[in-house]
């Protein structure tokens, strides 16, 4: 008969491991791009293809007016540009510039390095871990975006 205490410890350790990974990644990624705020970094990472302002605001869970101000600033600094949406000339699409693509690639490289360093997992395990994380995220998002989720 399995010891319930061992099972409780394992479950507790799993929860603590998720929290430990979160904080380890937070520590490794915070402050690595001081010219960009956390919201700006998330914005650039999410902008993998041209998106309407409203769609990006929904993705980042911010008001369109907040995103408009953020986009204005990123556009002035050369990270993004706006183009009319060919499917709806009333709407604007946000798109990365060369600087935006370069910065996004650097951010993604930093995330990849941080995950490798934080987990210590070999390449094959990282691939499996990434697939599992995507399944977990998709399951959670299918139930509705958690309150307070910053993206």
CSV table of C-alpha atoms in Angstrom, one decimal:
chain,number,residue,atom,x,y,z
A,1,UNK,CA,0.0,0.0,0.0
A,2,UNK,CA,1.5,3.4,-1.1
A,3,UNK,CA,2.3,5.9,1.7
A,4,UNK,CA,-0.1,8.8,1.3
A,5,UNK,CA,2.5,11.0,2.9
A,6,UNK,CA,5.0,10.3,0.0
A,7,UNK,CA,2.3,11.2,-2.5
A,8,UNK,CA,1.5,14.5,-0.8
A,9,UNK,CA,5.2,15.3,-0.7
A,10,UNK,CA,5.6,14.6,-4.4
A,11,UNK,CA,2.5,16.7,-5.2
A,12,UNK,CA,3.8,19.5,-3.0
A,13,UNK,CA,7.2,19.3,-4.6
A,14,UNK,CA,5.7,19.6,-8.1
A,15,UNK,CA,3.9,22.8,-7.2
A,16,UNK,CA,7.0,24.2,-5.6
A,17,UNK,CA,9.1,23.2,-8.6
A,18,UNK,CA,6.7,25.2,-10.9
A,19,UNK,CA,7.1,28.3,-8.6
A,20,UNK,CA,10.9,27.8,-8.4
A,21,UNK,CA,11.1,27.6,-12.2
A,22,UNK,CA,9.0,30.8,-12.6
A,23,UNK,CA,11.1,32.8,-10.2
A,24,UNK,CA,14.4,31.5,-11.7
A,25,UNK,CA,13.3,32.5,-15.2
A,26,UNK,CA,12.0,35.9,-13.8
A,27,UNK,CA,15.3,36.6,-12.2
A,28,UNK,CA,17.3,35.5,-15.3
A,29,UNK,CA,15.1,37.6,-17.7
A,30,UNK,CA,14.4,40.7,-15.7
A,31,UNK,CA,16.6,43.6,-16.5
A,32,UNK,CA,18.2,42.0,-19.6
A,33,UNK,CA,16.8,44.7,-21.9
A,34,UNK,CA,16.7,47.9,-19.8
A,35,UNK,CA,15.6,50.1,-22.7
A,36,UNK,CA,12.3,48.1,-22.9
A,37,UNK,CA,9.7,47.7,-20.2
A,38,UNK,CA,8.3,44.2,-19.5
A,39,UNK,CA,5.1,45.1,-21.5
A,40,UNK,CA,7.2,46.3,-24.4
A,41,UNK,CA,9.2,43.0,-24.3
A,42,UNK,CA,6.1,40.9,-24.3
A,43,UNK,CA,4.6,43.1,-27.1
A,44,UNK,CA,7.7,42.4,-29.3
A,45,UNK,CA,7.7,38.7,-28.6
A,46,UNK,CA,4.0,38.4,-29.3
A,47,UNK,CA,4.3,40.3,-32.6
A,48,UNK,CA,5.5,37.4,-34.7
A,49,UNK,CA,3.3,38.5,-37.6
A,50,UNK,CA,1.4,41.7,-38.4
A,51,UNK,CA,-1.5,42.2,-36.0
A,52,UNK,CA,-4.3,44.7,-35.6
A,53,UNK,CA,-4.0,46.9,-32.5
A,54,UNK,CA,-7.3,45.5,-31.1
A,55,UNK,CA,-6.1,41.9,-31.5
A,56,UNK,CA,-2.7,42.7,-29.8
A,57,UNK,CA,-4.5,44.5,-27.0
A,58,UNK,CA,-6.7,41.4,-26.4
A,59,UNK,CA,-3.6,39.2,-26.5
A,60,UNK,CA,-1.8,41.3,-23.9
A,61,UNK,CA,-5.0,42.0,-21.9
A,62,UNK,CA,-4.6,45.7,-22.0
A,63,UNK,CA,-7.0,48.5,-23.1
A,64,UNK,CA,-6.6,49.5,-26.8
A,65,UNK,CA,-5.8,53.0,-25.6
A,66,UNK,CA,-2.9,51.6,-23.5
A,67,UNK,CA,-1.6,49.7,-26.5
A,68,UNK,CA,-2.0,52.7,-28.8
A,69,UNK,CA,0.3,54.7,-26.5
A,70,UNK,CA,2.8,51.8,-26.3
A,71,UNK,CA,2.7,51.3,-30.1
A,72,UNK,CA,3.3,55.1,-30.6
A,73,UNK,CA,6.4,54.9,-28.4
A,74,UNK,CA,7.8,51.7,-30.0
A,75,UNK,CA,7.1,53.2,-33.5
A,76,UNK,CA,9.0,56.4,-32.6
A,77,UNK,CA,11.9,54.3,-31.4
A,78,UNK,CA,12.0,52.3,-34.6
A,79,UNK,CA,10.8,48.9,-33.3
A,80,UNK,CA,7.5,48.7,-35.2
A,81,UNK,CA,5.6,50.4,-38.0
A,82,UNK,CA,1.9,50.7,-38.8
A,83,UNK,CA,0.3,49.8,-42.1
A,84,UNK,CA,-3.3,49.9,-43.2
A,85,UNK,CA,-4.9,46.5,-43.1
A,86,UNK,CA,-5.6,45.5,-46.7
A,87,UNK,CA,-8.7,43.5,-45.6
A,88,UNK,CA,-10.1,46.6,-43.8
A,89,UNK,CA,-8.7,50.0,-44.7
A,90,UNK,CA,-10.2,51.4,-41.4
A,91,UNK,CA,-7.9,49.2,-39.4
A,92,UNK,CA,-4.1,49.4,-38.8
A,93,UNK,CA,-1.7,46.5,-38.6
A,94,UNK,CA,1.4,46.6,-36.4
A,95,UNK,CA,4.5,45.1,-37.9
A,96,UNK,CA,8.1,44.7,-36.7
A,97,UNK,CA,10.8,46.7,-38.4
A,98,UNK,CA,14.3,45.3,-39.0
A,99,UNK,CA,15.3,46.6,-35.5
A,100,UNK,CA,12.1,45.0,-34.1
A,101,UNK,CA,12.9,41.7,-35.7
A,102,UNK,CA,16.5,41.8,-34.4
A,103,UNK,CA,15.3,42.7,-30.9
A,104,UNK,CA,12.6,40.0,-30.9
A,105,UNK,CA,15.2,37.4,-32.0
A,106,UNK,CA,17.5,38.5,-29.1
A,107,UNK,CA,14.7,38.3,-26.6
A,108,UNK,CA,13.8,34.8,-27.8
A,109,UNK,CA,17.4,33.8,-27.6
A,110,UNK,CA,17.6,35.1,-24.0
A,111,UNK,CA,14.4,33.2,-23.1
A,112,UNK,CA,15.8,30.0,-24.6
A,113,UNK,CA,19.1,30.4,-22.8
A,114,UNK,CA,17.3,31.2,-19.5
A,115,UNK,CA,15.2,28.0,-19.8
A,116,UNK,CA,18.2,25.9,-20.6
A,117,UNK,CA,20.2,27.3,-17.6
A,118,UNK,CA,17.2,27.2,-15.2
A,119,UNK,CA,16.2,23.7,-16.0
A,120,UNK,CA,19.6,22.1,-16.7
A,121,UNK,CA,17.8,19.7,-19.1
A,122,UNK,CA,19.4,18.2,-22.2
A,123,UNK,CA,18.1,19.2,-25.6
A,124,UNK,CA,15.8,16.2,-26.1
A,125,UNK,CA,14.2,16.7,-22.6
A,126,UNK,CA,13.8,20.4,-23.3
A,127,UNK,CA,11.8,19.5,-26.5
A,128,UNK,CA,9.5,17.2,-24.5
A,129,UNK,CA,9.2,19.8,-21.7
A,130,UNK,CA,8.3,22.5,-24.2
A,131,UNK,CA,5.6,20.3,-25.8
A,132,UNK,CA,4.2,19.5,-22.4
A,133,UNK,CA,4.1,23.2,-21.4
A,134,UNK,CA,2.3,24.1,-24.6
A,135,UNK,CA,-0.3,21.4,-23.9
A,136,UNK,CA,-0.8,22.7,-20.3
A,137,UNK,CA,-1.1,26.3,-21.6
A,138,UNK,CA,-3.6,25.3,-24.3
A,139,UNK,CA,-5.7,23.4,-21.7
A,140,UNK,CA,-5.7,26.4,-19.3
A,141,UNK,CA,-6.5,28.9,-22.1
A,142,UNK,CA,-9.3,26.7,-23.4
A,143,UNK,CA,-11.0,27.3,-20.0
A,144,UNK,CA,-10.5,31.0,-20.4
A,145,UNK,CA,-7.6,33.3,-19.8
A,146,UNK,CA,-6.7,33.4,-16.1
A,147,UNK,CA,-7.3,36.8,-14.4
A,148,UNK,CA,-4.1,38.8,-14.0
A,149,UNK,CA,-2.2,36.9,-16.8
A,150,UNK,CA,-0.1,39.6,-18.4
A,151,UNK,CA,-0.2,38.2,-21.9
